[in-house]
mmCIF file of C-alpha atoms in Angstrom:
data_model
loop_
_atom_site.group_PDB
_atom_site.id
_atom_site.type_symbol
_atom_site.label_atom_id
_atom_site.label_comp_id
_atom_site.label_asym_id
_atom_site.label_seq_id
_atom_site.Cartn_x
_atom_site.Cartn_y
_atom_site.Cartn_z
ATOM 1 C CA TYR A 1 14.372 -13.084 14.252
ATOM 2 C CA ASP A 2 16.342 -15.535 16.372
ATOM 3 C CA VAL A 3 13.371 -17.387 17.854
ATOM 4 C CA GLU A 4 10.032 -18.008 16.210
ATOM 5 C CA THR A 5 7.064 -17.062 18.406
ATOM 6 C CA ASP A 6 3.301 -16.728 17.964
ATOM 7 C CA VAL A 7 3.622 -13.043 17.095
ATOM 8 C CA TYR A 8 6.918 -12.788 15.194
ATOM 9 C CA PHE A 9 8.221 -15.358 12.743
ATOM 10 C CA ASN A 10 11.086 -15.564 10.267
ATOM 11 C CA SER A 11 9.953 -14.010 7.009
ATOM 12 C CA VAL A 12 11.238 -12.425 3.818
ATOM 13 C CA ARG A 13 9.334 -9.588 2.125
ATOM 14 C CA VAL A 14 10.308 -8.487 -1.374
ATOM 15 C CA GLU A 15 8.678 -5.642 -3.278
ATOM 16 C CA GLY A 16 9.511 -4.233 -6.696
ATOM 17 C CA ALA A 17 8.179 -2.459 -9.766
ATOM 18 C CA THR A 18 9.095 -2.277 -13.415
ATOM 19 C CA GLY A 19 7.673 -0.079 -16.104
ATOM 20 C CA TYR A 20 8.065 2.601 -18.711
ATOM 21 C CA ARG A 21 8.349 6.403 -18.388
ATOM 22 C CA TRP A 22 7.825 8.971 -21.122
ATOM 23 C CA GLY A 23 7.276 12.701 -21.493
ATOM 24 C CA ASP A 24 9.215 15.918 -21.119
ATOM 25 C CA ILE A 25 11.092 16.111 -17.823
ATOM 26 C CA LEU A 26 10.533 19.896 -17.856
ATOM 27 C CA ALA A 27 6.759 19.508 -18.359
ATOM 28 C CA ALA A 28 4.985 16.239 -17.483
ATOM 29 C CA THR A 29 6.306 12.706 -17.183
ATOM 30 C CA TRP A 30 3.964 9.710 -17.409
ATOM 31 C CA LYS A 31 4.624 6.229 -16.088
ATOM 32 C CA VAL A 32 2.999 2.800 -16.379
ATOM 33 C CA GLY A 33 4.163 -0.582 -15.170
ATOM 34 C CA LEU A 34 3.746 -3.640 -13.003
ATOM 35 C CA ALA A 35 4.259 -3.800 -9.233
ATOM 36 C CA GLY A 36 4.702 -6.984 -7.258
ATOM 37 C CA GLU A 37 5.210 -8.048 -3.680
ATOM 38 C CA LYS A 38 5.778 -11.379 -1.933
ATOM 39 C CA LEU A 39 5.832 -12.216 1.757
ATOM 40 C CA ALA A 40 7.352 -15.620 2.503
ATOM 41 C CA ALA A 41 6.501 -16.372 6.123
ATOM 42 C CA GLY A 42 6.955 -20.127 6.295
ATOM 43 C CA ASP A 43 3.866 -21.987 7.473
ATOM 44 C CA SER A 44 2.114 -18.792 8.563
ATOM 45 C CA PRO A 45 -1.219 -18.139 6.841
ATOM 46 C CA GLU A 46 0.027 -14.555 6.393
ATOM 47 C CA SER A 47 2.275 -15.566 3.423
ATOM 48 C CA TYR A 48 1.058 -13.908 0.222
ATOM 49 C CA SER A 49 1.817 -12.865 -3.357
ATOM 50 C CA GLN A 50 0.606 -9.576 -4.790
ATOM 51 C CA LEU A 51 0.567 -8.198 -8.358
ATOM 52 C CA GLY A 52 -0.693 -4.827 -9.542
ATOM 53 C CA LEU A 53 -0.786 -2.400 -12.446
ATOM 54 C CA ARG A 54 0.712 0.997 -11.570
ATOM 55 C CA GLY A 55 0.394 4.274 -13.475
ATOM 56 C CA GLY A 56 0.832 7.934 -12.827
ATOM 57 C CA VAL A 57 1.970 11.383 -13.811
ATOM 58 C CA GLU A 58 4.455 13.821 -12.306
ATOM 59 C CA SER A 59 5.405 17.379 -13.132
ATOM 60 C CA TYR A 60 7.817 19.705 -11.378
ATOM 61 C CA GLY A 61 7.916 23.385 -12.242
ATOM 62 C CA ALA A 62 9.546 26.409 -10.647
ATOM 63 C CA VAL A 63 6.379 27.297 -8.696
ATOM 64 C CA VAL A 64 4.120 24.206 -8.607
ATOM 65 C CA GLY A 65 5.007 20.537 -8.792
ATOM 66 C CA GLY A 66 3.745 17.159 -7.779
ATOM 67 C CA SER A 67 2.874 13.604 -8.624
ATOM 68 C CA LEU A 68 -0.143 11.297 -8.682
ATOM 69 C CA THR A 69 0.295 7.511 -8.699
ATOM 70 C CA LEU A 70 -2.464 4.886 -8.868
ATOM 71 C CA GLU A 71 -2.083 1.138 -8.464
ATOM 72 C CA PHE A 72 -4.741 -1.552 -8.767
ATOM 73 C CA GLY A 73 -3.963 -5.165 -7.960
ATOM 74 C CA ARG A 74 -4.749 -8.435 -6.260
ATOM 75 C CA ARG A 75 -3.248 -10.039 -3.138
ATOM 76 C CA THR A 76 -3.518 -13.823 -2.871
ATOM 77 C CA TYR A 77 -2.634 -15.673 0.316
ATOM 78 C CA ALA A 78 -0.621 -18.878 -0.074
ATOM 79 C CA GLN A 79 -2.883 -21.035 2.072
ATOM 80 C CA GLY A 80 -6.135 -19.688 0.654
ATOM 81 C CA VAL A 81 -9.238 -18.973 2.670
ATOM 82 C CA VAL A 82 -9.589 -21.094 5.788
ATOM 83 C CA VAL A 83 -13.137 -22.294 6.455
ATOM 84 C CA LEU A 84 -13.886 -23.197 10.065
ATOM 85 C CA ASP A 85 -16.432 -25.742 11.224
ATOM 86 C CA THR A 86 -17.995 -23.912 14.173
ATOM 87 C CA ASP A 87 -19.732 -27.083 15.337
ATOM 88 C CA VAL A 88 -16.352 -28.759 15.975
ATOM 89 C CA LEU A 89 -14.314 -25.821 17.326
ATOM 90 C CA ASP A 90 -14.770 -24.234 20.717
ATOM 91 C CA SER A 91 -15.741 -20.549 20.287
ATOM 92 C CA SER A 92 -12.908 -19.519 22.645
ATOM 93 C CA LEU A 93 -10.420 -20.555 19.926
ATOM 94 C CA PHE A 94 -11.608 -17.852 17.521
ATOM 95 C CA ASP A 95 -9.731 -15.128 19.403
ATOM 96 C CA SER A 96 -6.363 -16.766 18.705
ATOM 97 C CA LEU A 97 -6.919 -17.637 15.016
ATOM 98 C CA ALA A 98 -5.501 -15.428 12.271
ATOM 99 C CA LEU A 99 -7.518 -15.833 9.081
ATOM 100 C CA TYR A 100 -6.676 -14.078 5.821
ATOM 101 C CA THR A 101 -8.823 -13.621 2.730
ATOM 102 C CA ASP A 102 -7.636 -12.647 -0.744
ATOM 103 C CA PHE A 103 -8.453 -9.119 -1.886
ATOM 104 C CA ASN A 104 -8.331 -6.545 -4.664
ATOM 105 C CA TYR A 105 -6.682 -3.292 -3.665
ATOM 106 C CA TRP A 106 -6.110 0.284 -4.733
ATOM 107 C CA LYS A 107 -3.088 2.356 -3.742
ATOM 108 C CA ILE A 108 -3.387 6.082 -4.381
ATOM 109 C CA TRP A 109 -0.491 8.459 -3.671
ATOM 110 C CA LEU A 110 -0.617 12.228 -4.112
ATOM 111 C CA MET A 111 2.249 14.645 -3.486
ATOM 112 C CA GLY A 112 2.457 18.321 -4.330
ATOM 113 C CA SER A 113 4.376 21.475 -3.582
ATOM 114 C CA TRP A 114 3.595 25.152 -4.172
ATOM 115 C CA LYS A 115 6.334 27.777 -3.827
ATOM 116 C CA MET A 116 4.190 30.656 -2.586
ATOM 117 C CA ASN A 117 7.019 33.206 -2.514
ATOM 118 C CA GLY A 118 10.715 33.411 -1.641
ATOM 119 C CA HIS A 119 10.117 32.312 1.964
ATOM 120 C CA PHE A 120 7.025 30.075 2.045
ATOM 121 C CA ASP A 121 6.240 26.690 0.490
ATOM 122 C CA LEU A 122 3.069 24.673 0.927
ATOM 123 C CA ASP A 123 3.579 20.883 0.707
ATOM 124 C CA LEU A 124 0.845 18.255 0.393
ATOM 125 C CA MET A 125 1.129 14.499 0.800
ATOM 126 C CA ALA A 126 -1.780 12.026 0.850
ATOM 127 C CA ASN A 127 -2.262 8.268 0.585
ATOM 128 C CA TYR A 128 -5.370 6.075 0.455
ATOM 129 C CA GLU A 129 -5.451 2.260 0.254
ATOM 130 C CA PRO A 130 -8.856 0.510 0.247
ATOM 131 C CA GLU A 131 -9.091 -3.304 0.173
ATOM 132 C CA ASN A 132 -12.025 -5.283 -1.260
ATOM 133 C CA HIS A 133 -11.815 -8.797 0.264
ATOM 134 C CA THR A 134 -13.509 -11.986 -0.896
ATOM 135 C CA GLU A 135 -15.083 -12.002 2.577
ATOM 136 C CA ASN A 136 -16.933 -8.644 2.777
ATOM 137 C CA THR A 137 -16.558 -8.379 6.551
ATOM 138 C CA ASP A 138 -12.757 -8.185 6.038
ATOM 139 C CA ASP A 139 -12.971 -5.066 3.809
ATOM 140 C CA THR A 140 -10.824 -2.268 5.138
ATOM 141 C CA SER A 141 -9.035 0.896 4.092
ATOM 142 C CA ILE A 142 -6.246 3.041 5.408
ATOM 143 C CA GLY A 143 -5.198 6.540 4.539
ATOM 144 C CA PHE A 144 -3.298 9.556 5.712
ATOM 145 C CA GLY A 145 -2.719 13.141 4.724
ATOM 146 C CA SER A 146 -0.276 15.873 5.535
ATOM 147 C CA LEU A 147 -0.318 19.579 4.756
ATOM 148 C CA ARG A 148 2.848 21.460 5.692
ATOM 149 C CA LEU A 149 3.662 25.153 5.560
ATOM 150 C CA VAL A 150 7.430 25.649 5.279
ATOM 151 C CA TRP A 151 9.189 28.925 6.075
ATOM 152 C CA ARG A 152 12.758 29.519 4.981
ATOM 153 C CA PRO A 153 14.574 32.702 6.067
#
C-alpha cells in the first residue's frame, strides 16, 4: 500500500510447505510434512509466525476420488500478549485496540468427487479451522462446505 493507515499497513505474508509423498498414484497417495507461515506487518501487533504438521491422503479413481488433509500447528504473535491496566486506561479506548493472543489451530480440508454416470458428477468440498487461544474468550472457528451437482451434456 502507498500510505499506511489505521486499517491497512505495509505487510509481507509468506506461506509454504515441505514434505514427503508416497504410495501408488493409481490407488492412494499419502503425504506428511511441515507447513509454515509468516506475516511481517511492521510494528503492528498482528505480525505472527506459524508452524504446523500437515498430513493427508488422496486417491483418484475412475468413479470416486478425493483428498483429506489435516494440519495441526501453533501461531505465535511477534509482540506477545498485551496486558492492559484497566485502572489506567479509559474504557472508551478498548474499542480501538487490536489485541492478539497466541493459539493452537487445526486446518481440515476435504474434497471429493463421484462420477454418478456419463452426465452427472457430485462434487464435495469442505473446510474447518478451529483455533484454541491462550485467552479462552478469543477461541474461534471458521468453516465452509459446498456440495455441487454437475451436469455435462
